Short mmCIF file of C-alpha atoms and ligand atoms in Angstrom, two decimals:
data_model
loop_
_atom_site.label_atom_id
_atom_site.label_comp_id
_atom_site.label_asym_id
_atom_site.label_seq_id
_atom_site.Cartn_x
_atom_site.Cartn_y
_atom_site.Cartn_z
CA MET T 18 1.08 9.32 49.77
CA ILE T 19 3.75 11.42 51.46
CA ILE T 20 7.48 11.22 50.92
CA GLY T 21 9.04 12.57 54.09
CA GLY T 22 12.13 14.62 54.75
CA LYS T 23 11.23 17.85 52.93
CA ARG T 24 11.64 21.16 54.78
CA LEU T 25 8.36 23.07 54.69
CA VAL T 26 8.87 26.71 53.79
CA GLY T 27 6.44 29.52 53.00
CA ASP T 28 3.13 31.03 54.05
CA VAL T 29 -0.07 29.20 54.89
CA PHE T 30 -3.52 30.74 55.40
CA ILE T 31 -5.60 29.30 58.20
CA SER T 32 -9.30 28.63 57.60
CA GLY T 33 -12.22 29.46 59.89
CA ALA T 34 -12.52 27.48 63.12
CA LYS T 35 -14.30 24.14 62.73
CA ASN T 36 -15.55 23.98 66.30
CA ALA T 37 -16.91 27.54 66.09
CA ALA T 38 -18.59 26.98 62.71
CA VAL T 39 -20.31 23.75 63.74
CA ALA T 40 -21.87 25.61 66.70
CA VAL T 41 -22.66 28.91 64.97
CA ILE T 42 -24.50 27.19 62.10
CA PRO T 43 -27.06 25.42 64.35
CA ALA T 44 -27.24 28.60 66.49
CA THR T 45 -28.91 30.33 63.51
CA ILE T 46 -32.04 28.33 64.42
CA LEU T 47 -32.54 30.87 67.22
CA VAL T 48 -32.68 33.78 64.81
CA GLU T 49 -35.73 35.09 62.97
CA GLY T 50 -33.98 36.81 60.08
CA THR T 51 -31.05 36.12 57.79
CA CYS T 52 -27.63 35.33 59.26
CA ARG T 53 -24.67 35.94 57.00
CA ILE T 54 -21.64 34.01 58.24
CA GLU T 55 -18.21 34.62 56.76
CA ASN T 56 -14.98 32.61 57.00
CA ILE T 57 -16.79 29.27 57.09
CA PRO T 58 -14.22 26.46 56.65
CA SER T 59 -14.81 24.22 53.66
CA ILE T 60 -14.80 20.88 55.51
CA ASP T 61 -17.07 17.84 55.69
CA ASP T 62 -18.39 18.55 59.21
CA VAL T 63 -19.76 21.87 57.92
CA THR T 64 -21.43 20.09 54.99
CA VAL T 65 -23.14 17.69 57.40
CA ILE T 66 -24.42 20.36 59.80
CA VAL T 67 -25.63 22.48 56.86
CA ASP T 68 -27.49 19.45 55.46
CA LEU T 69 -29.08 18.92 58.87
CA LEU T 70 -30.38 22.50 58.89
CA LYS T 71 -31.70 22.13 55.34
CA TYR T 72 -33.47 18.94 56.41
CA LEU T 73 -35.19 20.90 59.18
CA GLY T 74 -36.42 23.45 56.62
CA ALA T 75 -33.79 26.22 56.81
CA LYS T 76 -33.03 28.26 53.70
CA VAL T 77 -29.29 27.95 53.21
CA LYS T 78 -27.19 29.52 50.48
CA PHE T 79 -23.42 29.59 49.98
CA THR T 80 -22.79 33.00 48.40
CA ASP T 81 -19.19 31.88 47.91
CA LYS T 82 -17.08 28.95 49.15
CA HIS T 83 -16.66 30.45 52.61
CA THR T 84 -19.79 32.56 53.12
CA LEU T 85 -23.15 31.20 54.16
CA GLU T 86 -26.55 32.85 54.37
CA ILE T 87 -29.01 31.02 56.57
CA ASN T 88 -32.62 31.83 57.28
CA CYS T 89 -34.45 29.65 59.80
CA GLU T 90 -37.71 31.61 60.00
CA LYS T 91 -39.75 28.83 58.46
CA LEU T 92 -38.22 25.81 60.13
CA LYS T 93 -40.64 22.91 59.91
CA GLY T 94 -39.10 20.10 61.96
CA PHE T 95 -37.69 19.35 65.40
CA SER T 96 -36.47 15.89 64.61
CA PRO T 97 -33.42 15.30 62.40
CA PRO T 98 -32.71 11.73 61.24
CA HIS T 99 -30.37 9.31 63.00
CA ASP T 100 -28.00 8.65 60.10
CA MET T 101 -27.22 12.38 59.62
CA VAL T 102 -26.92 13.22 63.34
CA ARG T 103 -24.52 10.34 63.94
CA LYS T 104 -22.00 11.76 61.49
CA LEU T 105 -20.80 14.45 63.89
CA ARG T 106 -20.51 15.37 67.51
CA ALA T 107 -21.74 18.94 67.08
CA SER T 108 -25.24 17.79 66.17
CA TYR T 109 -25.91 18.01 69.92
CA TYR T 110 -26.15 21.80 69.41
CA LEU T 111 -29.43 21.17 67.60
CA ILE T 112 -30.94 20.22 70.97
CA GLY T 113 -30.03 23.54 72.64
CA ALA T 114 -30.95 25.63 69.60
CA LEU T 115 -34.32 23.93 68.90
CA LEU T 116 -35.18 24.01 72.58
CA GLY T 117 -34.26 27.71 72.76
CA ARG T 118 -36.38 28.61 69.75
CA PHE T 119 -39.38 26.25 69.98
CA ASN T 120 -39.21 24.85 73.54
CA HIS T 121 -38.98 21.44 71.89
CA ALA T 122 -36.31 19.19 70.38
CA GLU T 123 -36.11 15.53 69.40
CA VAL T 124 -32.56 14.69 68.41
CA PRO T 125 -30.73 11.35 68.37
CA PRO T 126 -27.51 11.29 70.46
CA PRO T 127 -24.50 12.64 68.52
CA GLY T 128 -21.64 10.75 66.85
CA GLY T 129 -18.09 12.08 66.28
CA CYS T 130 -14.58 10.80 66.97
CA ASN T 131 -14.37 7.81 69.28
CA PHE T 132 -12.20 8.44 72.32
CA GLY T 133 -14.01 6.71 75.12
CA THR T 134 -17.43 7.54 76.48
CA ARG T 135 -18.60 10.99 75.49
CA PRO T 136 -21.59 11.67 77.74
CA ILE T 137 -23.90 14.69 77.45
CA ASP T 138 -25.16 14.56 81.03
CA MET T 139 -24.10 18.14 81.77
CA HIS T 140 -25.92 19.44 78.70
CA ILE T 141 -29.04 17.70 79.98
CA LYS T 142 -28.54 18.97 83.51
CA GLY T 143 -28.39 22.51 82.08
CA PHE T 144 -31.55 22.09 79.98
CA GLU T 145 -33.39 20.72 83.02
CA ALA T 146 -32.25 23.66 85.16
CA LEU T 147 -33.76 25.93 82.50
CA GLY T 148 -37.11 24.21 83.01
CA ALA T 149 -37.06 21.53 80.29
CA LYS T 150 -38.07 17.91 80.77
CA VAL T 151 -35.55 15.66 79.07
CA ASN T 152 -36.16 12.00 78.22
CA ILE T 153 -33.94 9.62 76.34
CA ASP T 154 -36.17 7.04 74.77
CA LYS T 155 -35.62 4.70 71.79
CA GLY T 156 -32.36 6.43 70.97
CA ILE T 157 -33.84 9.95 70.87
CA VAL T 158 -33.09 12.80 73.26
CA GLU T 159 -36.41 14.55 73.68
CA ALA T 160 -36.37 17.92 75.43
CA HIS T 161 -39.54 19.86 76.03
CA ALA T 162 -40.55 22.90 78.09
CA THR T 163 -43.79 24.83 78.40
CA LYS T 164 -41.62 27.87 78.97
CA LEU T 165 -37.88 28.15 79.58
CA ASN T 166 -36.79 30.07 82.66
CA SER T 167 -33.40 31.41 83.72
CA ALA T 168 -31.15 29.45 86.08
CA GLN T 169 -27.80 29.40 87.84
CA ILE T 170 -25.86 26.38 86.57
CA PHE T 171 -22.54 25.13 87.91
CA LEU T 172 -20.79 22.75 85.50
CA ASP T 173 -19.11 19.87 87.38
CA LEU T 174 -16.52 19.60 84.60
CA VAL T 175 -15.34 22.22 82.16
CA SER T 176 -17.19 21.30 78.97
CA VAL T 177 -17.11 23.18 75.70
CA GLY T 178 -20.25 21.49 74.40
CA ALA T 179 -22.32 21.93 77.58
CA THR T 180 -21.29 25.60 77.91
CA ILE T 181 -22.32 26.39 74.33
CA ASN T 182 -25.47 24.27 74.39
CA ILE T 183 -26.74 25.91 77.59
CA MET T 184 -25.99 29.34 76.09
CA LEU T 185 -28.10 28.40 73.05
CA ALA T 186 -31.03 27.20 75.13
CA ALA T 187 -30.89 30.21 77.49
CA VAL T 188 -30.45 33.02 75.03
CA ARG T 189 -34.19 33.57 74.56
CA ALA T 190 -35.34 32.34 77.99
CA GLU T 191 -36.85 34.79 80.44
CA GLY T 192 -34.41 36.30 82.97
CA THR T 193 -30.64 36.02 83.40
CA THR T 194 -28.97 32.61 83.28
CA ILE T 195 -25.55 32.21 84.86
CA ILE T 196 -23.15 29.43 83.84
CA GLU T 197 -20.36 28.89 86.37
CA ASN T 198 -17.18 26.92 85.66
CA ALA T 199 -17.82 27.62 81.98
CA ALA T 200 -15.39 26.58 79.23
CA LYS T 201 -13.20 29.46 77.99
CA GLU T 202 -12.14 28.12 74.59
CA PRO T 203 -11.88 30.68 71.76
CA HIS T 204 -14.84 29.04 70.00
CA VAL T 205 -17.02 29.50 73.11
CA VAL T 206 -16.28 33.22 72.90
CA ASP T 207 -16.92 33.15 69.15
CA VAL T 208 -20.38 31.63 69.57
CA ALA T 209 -21.23 34.24 72.25
CA ASN T 210 -20.06 37.02 69.92
CA PHE T 211 -22.14 35.57 67.10
CA LEU T 212 -25.24 35.42 69.31
CA ASN T 213 -24.69 39.04 70.41
CA ALA T 214 -24.24 40.15 66.79
CA MET T 215 -27.66 38.59 66.07
CA GLY T 216 -29.34 40.44 68.95
CA ALA T 217 -28.61 38.35 72.08
CA ASN T 218 -27.23 39.62 75.40
CA VAL T 219 -24.37 37.34 76.52
CA LYS T 220 -21.62 38.65 78.79
CA GLY T 221 -18.51 37.07 80.28
CA ALA T 222 -17.68 34.49 77.58
CA GLY T 223 -13.96 33.74 77.86
CA THR T 224 -14.15 33.80 81.68
CA ASP T 225 -15.42 31.17 84.16
CA ILE T 226 -18.79 32.88 84.49
CA ILE T 227 -21.10 33.58 81.57
CA LYS T 228 -24.27 35.65 82.05
CA ILE T 229 -27.03 35.31 79.50
CA LYS T 230 -29.88 37.80 79.69
CA GLY T 231 -32.77 36.37 77.70
CA VAL T 232 -34.04 38.44 74.76
CA GLU T 233 -37.43 38.08 73.09
CA LYS T 234 -36.18 37.96 69.56
CA MET T 235 -32.99 37.75 67.53
CA THR T 236 -33.18 39.28 64.11
CA GLY T 237 -30.04 38.50 62.13
CA GLY T 238 -26.88 40.17 60.89
CA THR T 239 -23.38 39.42 59.62
CA TYR T 240 -20.63 37.60 61.52
CA THR T 241 -17.10 36.39 60.71
CA ILE T 242 -15.85 33.14 62.27
CA ILE T 243 -12.44 33.24 64.04
CA PRO T 244 -9.42 31.37 62.61
CA ASP T 245 -8.98 27.73 63.58
CA GLN T 246 -6.64 27.40 66.58
CA ILE T 247 -6.07 23.69 65.95
CA GLU T 248 -5.36 23.98 62.22
CA ALA T 249 -2.88 26.79 63.04
CA GLY T 250 -1.26 24.66 65.75
CA THR T 251 -0.99 21.73 63.34
CA PHE T 252 0.98 23.84 60.83
CA MET T 253 3.17 25.25 63.62
CA ILE T 254 4.00 21.67 64.60
CA ALA T 255 4.65 20.80 60.93
CA ALA T 256 7.18 23.67 60.75
CA ALA T 257 9.02 22.38 63.83
CA ALA T 258 8.79 18.79 62.55
CA THR T 259 10.50 19.52 59.24
CA ALA T 260 13.03 22.05 60.57
CA GLY T 261 11.12 24.38 58.27
CA ASP T 262 10.21 28.05 58.14
CA ILE T 263 6.46 28.66 57.99
CA VAL T 264 4.50 31.87 58.43
CA VAL T 265 1.08 30.80 59.66
CA ARG T 266 -1.26 33.61 58.57
CA ASN T 267 -4.75 34.69 59.59
CA VAL T 268 -4.42 33.59 63.21
CA ILE T 269 -5.01 35.09 66.65
CA PRO T 270 -1.57 34.57 68.31
CA LYS T 271 -3.10 34.77 71.80
CA HIS T 272 -5.05 31.56 71.08
CA LEU T 273 -1.76 29.80 70.31
CA GLU T 274 0.27 30.75 73.39
CA SER T 275 0.28 27.28 74.98
CA ILE T 276 1.48 25.76 71.70
CA SER T 277 4.12 28.44 71.08
CA ALA T 278 5.47 27.91 74.62
CA LYS T 279 5.89 24.15 74.11
CA LEU T 280 7.49 24.54 70.68
CA VAL T 281 10.01 27.00 72.12
CA GLU T 282 10.76 24.53 74.94
CA MET T 283 11.42 21.94 72.23
CA ASN T 284 13.92 24.27 70.46
CA ALA T 285 11.79 25.87 67.77
CA VAL T 286 11.81 29.64 67.28
CA VAL T 287 8.39 31.28 67.36
CA GLU T 288 7.86 34.90 66.32
CA GLU T 289 4.47 36.49 66.91
CA TYR T 290 3.02 39.27 64.75
CA ASP T 291 -0.45 40.89 64.79
CA ASP T 292 -2.26 38.16 62.91
CA SER T 293 0.46 35.70 62.00
CA ILE T 294 3.07 33.48 63.63
CA ARG T 295 6.39 32.39 62.14
CA VAL T 296 7.85 29.07 63.27
CA THR T 297 11.39 27.99 62.37
CA ARG T 298 13.83 25.47 63.78
CA ASN T 299 17.58 24.97 63.38
CA LEU T 300 18.49 23.12 66.59
CA PRO T 301 17.68 19.47 67.43
CA LEU T 302 14.25 18.86 68.98
CA GLN T 303 14.25 18.51 72.77
CA LYS T 304 11.85 16.50 74.93
CA ALA T 305 8.93 18.18 76.69
CA ASN T 306 6.29 17.15 79.20
CA ILE T 307 2.75 18.18 78.33
CA LYS T 308 -0.59 18.02 80.12
CA THR T 309 -3.69 18.63 78.04
CA LEU T 310 -6.17 20.94 79.75
CA PRO T 311 -9.14 23.13 78.90
CA TYR T 312 -8.19 26.54 77.45
CA PRO T 313 -5.87 28.33 78.10
CA GLY T 314 -4.05 25.03 78.72
CA PHE T 315 -2.53 22.89 75.98
CA PRO T 316 -5.42 21.68 73.76
CA THR T 317 -6.26 17.99 73.63
CA ASP T 318 -6.98 18.46 69.92
CA LEU T 319 -3.24 18.99 69.32
CA GLN T 320 -2.10 16.13 71.54
CA PRO T 321 -1.76 13.51 68.75
CA GLN T 322 0.17 15.94 66.51
CA ILE T 323 2.65 16.96 69.22
CA VAL T 324 3.16 13.32 70.23
CA ALA T 325 4.26 12.62 66.63
CA LEU T 326 6.75 15.49 66.93
CA LEU T 327 8.06 14.33 70.33
CA SER T 328 8.63 10.85 68.96
CA VAL T 329 11.87 12.16 67.38
CA ALA T 330 12.88 14.61 70.14
CA GLN T 331 16.01 13.99 72.20
CA GLY T 332 15.09 12.45 75.55
CA THR T 333 11.95 11.03 77.13
CA SER T 334 8.72 13.05 77.10
CA ILE T 335 5.63 12.49 79.19
CA ILE T 336 2.18 13.40 77.91
CA THR T 337 -0.82 13.38 80.22
CA GLU T 338 -4.23 13.45 78.54
CA ASN T 339 -6.57 15.11 81.02
CA VAL T 340 -9.61 15.79 78.83
CA TRP T 341 -10.52 12.47 77.18
CA ASP T 342 -10.36 8.98 78.70
CA ASN T 343 -9.11 7.24 75.62
CA ARG T 344 -7.31 9.46 73.14
CA PHE T 345 -4.22 7.37 72.56
CA GLN T 346 -5.67 4.79 70.16
CA TYR T 347 -3.68 6.27 67.27
CA ILE T 348 -0.38 5.41 68.99
CA ASP T 349 -0.45 1.90 67.53
CA GLU T 350 -0.30 3.59 64.13
CA LEU T 351 2.61 5.85 65.18
CA ARG T 352 4.52 2.76 66.28
CA ARG T 353 4.41 1.57 62.65
CA PHE T 354 6.78 4.46 61.86
CA GLY T 355 9.17 3.15 64.53
CA ALA T 356 8.07 5.51 67.32
CA LYS T 357 8.80 4.23 70.84
CA ILE T 358 5.79 5.09 72.97
CA ASN T 359 4.30 3.37 76.01
CA VAL T 360 0.81 4.15 77.18
CA ASP T 361 -0.52 3.61 80.66
CA GLY T 362 -4.03 4.96 81.10
CA LYS T 363 -3.95 8.71 80.61
CA VAL T 364 -0.16 8.89 80.33
CA ALA T 365 2.04 8.30 77.30
CA VAL T 366 5.80 8.01 77.71
CA ILE T 367 7.67 8.81 74.52
CA GLU T 368 11.27 7.78 74.16
CA GLY T 369 12.63 9.89 71.31
CA VAL T 370 14.13 7.91 68.41
CA GLU T 371 16.64 9.18 65.85
CA SER T 372 14.26 8.99 62.92
CA LEU T 373 10.96 7.51 61.71
CA SER T 374 10.47 5.35 58.62
CA GLY T 375 7.52 5.68 56.25
CA ALA T 376 4.79 3.06 56.62
CA PRO T 377 1.21 2.31 55.56
CA VAL T 378 -1.02 3.71 58.32
CA LYS T 379 -4.58 4.83 58.85
CA ALA T 380 -6.25 7.88 60.32
CA THR T 381 -8.22 6.47 63.26
CA ASP T 382 -9.92 9.84 63.87
CA LEU T 383 -9.56 13.48 62.82
CA ARG T 384 -6.57 14.65 64.89
CA ALA T 385 -5.04 11.18 64.75
CA GLY T 386 -5.03 11.67 60.98
CA ALA T 387 -3.14 14.96 61.41
CA SER T 388 -0.67 13.12 63.65
CA MET T 389 -0.02 10.59 60.87
CA VAL T 390 0.61 13.46 58.45
CA ILE T 391 3.16 15.05 60.83
CA ALA T 392 4.93 11.71 61.28
CA ALA T 393 4.93 11.09 57.52
CA LEU T 394 6.44 14.53 56.83
CA MET T 395 9.37 13.65 59.13
CA ALA T 396 9.76 10.00 58.14
CA LYS T 397 12.35 8.58 55.81
CA GLY T 398 10.70 7.19 52.68
CA MET T 399 7.08 6.84 51.71
CA THR T 400 3.96 6.77 53.87
CA GLU T 401 0.45 5.91 52.77
CA ILE T 402 -2.32 7.26 54.97
CA HIS T 403 -5.67 5.52 54.65
CA GLU T 404 -9.14 6.54 55.80
CA LEU T 405 -8.72 10.16 54.90
CA ARG T 406 -12.40 10.82 55.46
CA HIS T 407 -11.53 11.55 59.09
CA ILE T 408 -9.08 14.29 58.08
CA ASP T 409 -11.57 15.76 55.60
CA ARG T 410 -14.04 16.29 58.44
CA GLY T 411 -11.93 19.05 59.93
CA TYR T 412 -9.03 20.25 57.74
CA GLU T 413 -9.64 22.34 54.64
CA ASN T 414 -7.43 21.32 51.71
CA LEU T 415 -4.72 19.94 53.96
CA GLU T 416 -2.71 18.35 51.19
CA GLN T 417 -2.89 21.42 48.91
CA LYS T 418 -1.72 23.66 51.76
CA LEU T 419 1.15 21.28 52.57
CA ARG T 420 2.12 20.91 48.91
CA ALA T 421 2.29 24.71 48.56
CA LEU T 422 4.82 24.66 51.44
CA GLY T 423 6.96 22.12 49.60
CA ALA T 424 5.69 18.78 50.92
CA GLN T 425 5.81 15.81 48.58
CA ILE T 426 2.23 14.76 48.97
CA VAL T 427 -0.30 13.27 46.58
CA ARG T 428 -3.90 12.27 47.11
CA ARG T 429 -5.44 9.71 44.89
CA GLU T 430 -8.89 8.30 44.98
CA SER T 431 -8.71 4.67 46.01
CA GLU T 432 -9.92 2.00 43.63
CA GLU T 433 -10.94 0.06 46.68
CA THR T 434 -14.07 0.50 48.71
CA ASP T 435 -14.91 3.18 51.24
CA ILE T 436 -13.55 1.04 54.05
CA VAL T 437 -10.02 1.68 52.91
CA GLY T 438 -10.89 5.19 51.79
CA GLU T 439 -8.60 7.33 49.72
CA VAL T 440 -4.86 7.47 49.97
CA ILE T 441 -2.82 10.66 50.27
N1 LIG B 7 -18.16 15.59 79.59
C1 LIG B 7 -19.00 14.97 80.46
N2 LIG B 7 -20.33 15.25 80.40
C2 LIG B 7 -20.85 16.14 79.49
C3 LIG B 7 -19.97 16.77 78.59
C4 LIG B 7 -18.63 16.48 78.66
O1 LIG B 7 -18.60 14.16 81.30
O2 LIG B 7 -22.06 16.36 79.48
C5 LIG B 7 -16.72 15.31 79.67
C6 LIG B 7 -16.20 14.62 78.42
O3 LIG B 7 -16.40 13.23 78.47
C7 LIG B 7 -14.75 15.06 78.40
C8 LIG B 7 -14.79 16.45 79.02
O4 LIG B 7 -16.03 16.54 79.72
O5 LIG B 7 -14.02 14.19 79.23
C9 LIG B 7 -14.68 17.60 78.04
O6 LIG B 7 -15.62 17.44 77.00
P1 LIG B 7 -16.23 18.66 76.19
O7 LIG B 7 -17.70 18.69 76.46
O8 LIG B 7 -15.44 19.91 76.44
O9 LIG B 7 -16.00 18.18 74.70
P2 LIG B 7 -16.96 18.37 73.47
O10 LIG B 7 -17.69 19.67 73.60
O11 LIG B 7 -17.76 17.16 73.22
C10 LIG B 7 -15.29 19.76 72.03
C11 LIG B 7 -14.68 19.64 70.68
C12 LIG B 7 -13.61 18.54 70.71
C13 LIG B 7 -12.58 18.84 71.79
C14 LIG B 7 -13.27 19.07 73.14
C15 LIG B 7 -12.31 19.53 74.23
C16 LIG B 7 -16.52 20.28 69.25
C17 LIG B 7 -17.51 19.88 68.25
N3 LIG B 7 -15.71 19.31 69.71
O12 LIG B 7 -15.92 18.50 72.30
O13 LIG B 7 -12.98 18.62 69.44
O14 LIG B 7 -11.68 17.76 71.91
O15 LIG B 7 -14.30 20.07 73.01
O16 LIG B 7 -11.70 20.71 73.87
O17 LIG B 7 -16.40 21.44 69.61
C18 LIG B 7 -11.83 17.87 67.53
O18 LIG B 7 -12.04 18.98 67.01
O19 LIG B 7 -11.04 17.02 67.06
C19 LIG B 7 -12.53 17.52 68.77
C20 LIG B 7 -12.64 16.29 69.20
#
């Protein structure tokens, strides 16, 4: 439950990046030795991917809440079970990692948030270019190679998952693989840095062209995950939403430039320091037009949160969702607060209203859940957010962090069944 209208003031520490952690953890499959990974976010998606590795026979130990030691030397399986794989999107990285280590993987197609079709055709195209035969039969993606070779692969679309998955499969293949039109997201760079710290030879991550020179063996080491760009952006939006004053700490300001620019356009003040960003706002929120794009463009994973903010900005804003076909499902929930938003295909037109009113709503997926939280923080009166399990997949201690900033927010376990979930 959230009672809106409180200014959020204070410091918040950002956790490790979800989308880096859920790739780095399966990437340890490629390593014969112990990988020590620091700054792991304490979120449900990490729990699931760790359980998947344990199922495959990895030795996994949390030395503290945010530090993992993983040893995959004695992995004994190629085939994780359906029910576990379906819990998250990132389980597709098991295909690239198992293929890269053993030339063989049998993995059911991944699950994750539902925003239209989420194909993995470019991942498969990449594996095939590396010399694997890939069959999808009885709901299992089976990839097999006698030996993986290097290849030059042009991605038709910029895809985070395909870029990382091809890197995983190629890192121990013979020769130099080149990925063109690669994704440049901070977590793509993080995975490349992790692989290099473990003994790989990956160059160019963060640009359009990544070159992966295959190595025979990777032997382990220590690596620290980068801060979560999307969690940081969510708190920056929360500061602007509540006319607050938040110092968002443990961030890489460069990763947040597209968000800072939009918040400034909307009348917030953003000050950048070495590893923190302060967001304040005194003036009324102004409309803005936003197009989501691959990095360094405005991230699709902050689109639902910024739409909540724009719903009370002066004027009419236009949001174009260029990454996912169907990422506006949550807008029905925002309308329950009184937001005036029309959706036509990939475009949402938001007519700013004076204020929102608290309502019972549900988190329809992870970032949609964060959008409900932003709306609730601004709304007059009380909001109940149901189906918090989506938020728990990707935000560490969201309600504790918000409460420490002054939000009136309470989570209580629901007496009802899982379908309703808990209530903040
Ligand atoms: N696409 C294809 N074929 C493919 C792969 C992708 O057509 O083989 C299309 C997708 O349908 C989409 C576009 O390419 O239209 C981009 O998809 P991408 O592969 O980049 O997405 P992803 O790797 O599945 C990751 C994040 C998402 C984030 C997107 C875009 C992880 C685990 N997930 O997904 O994060 O929205 O990149 O940045 O890294 C989230 O954290 O809430 C989340 C959904």
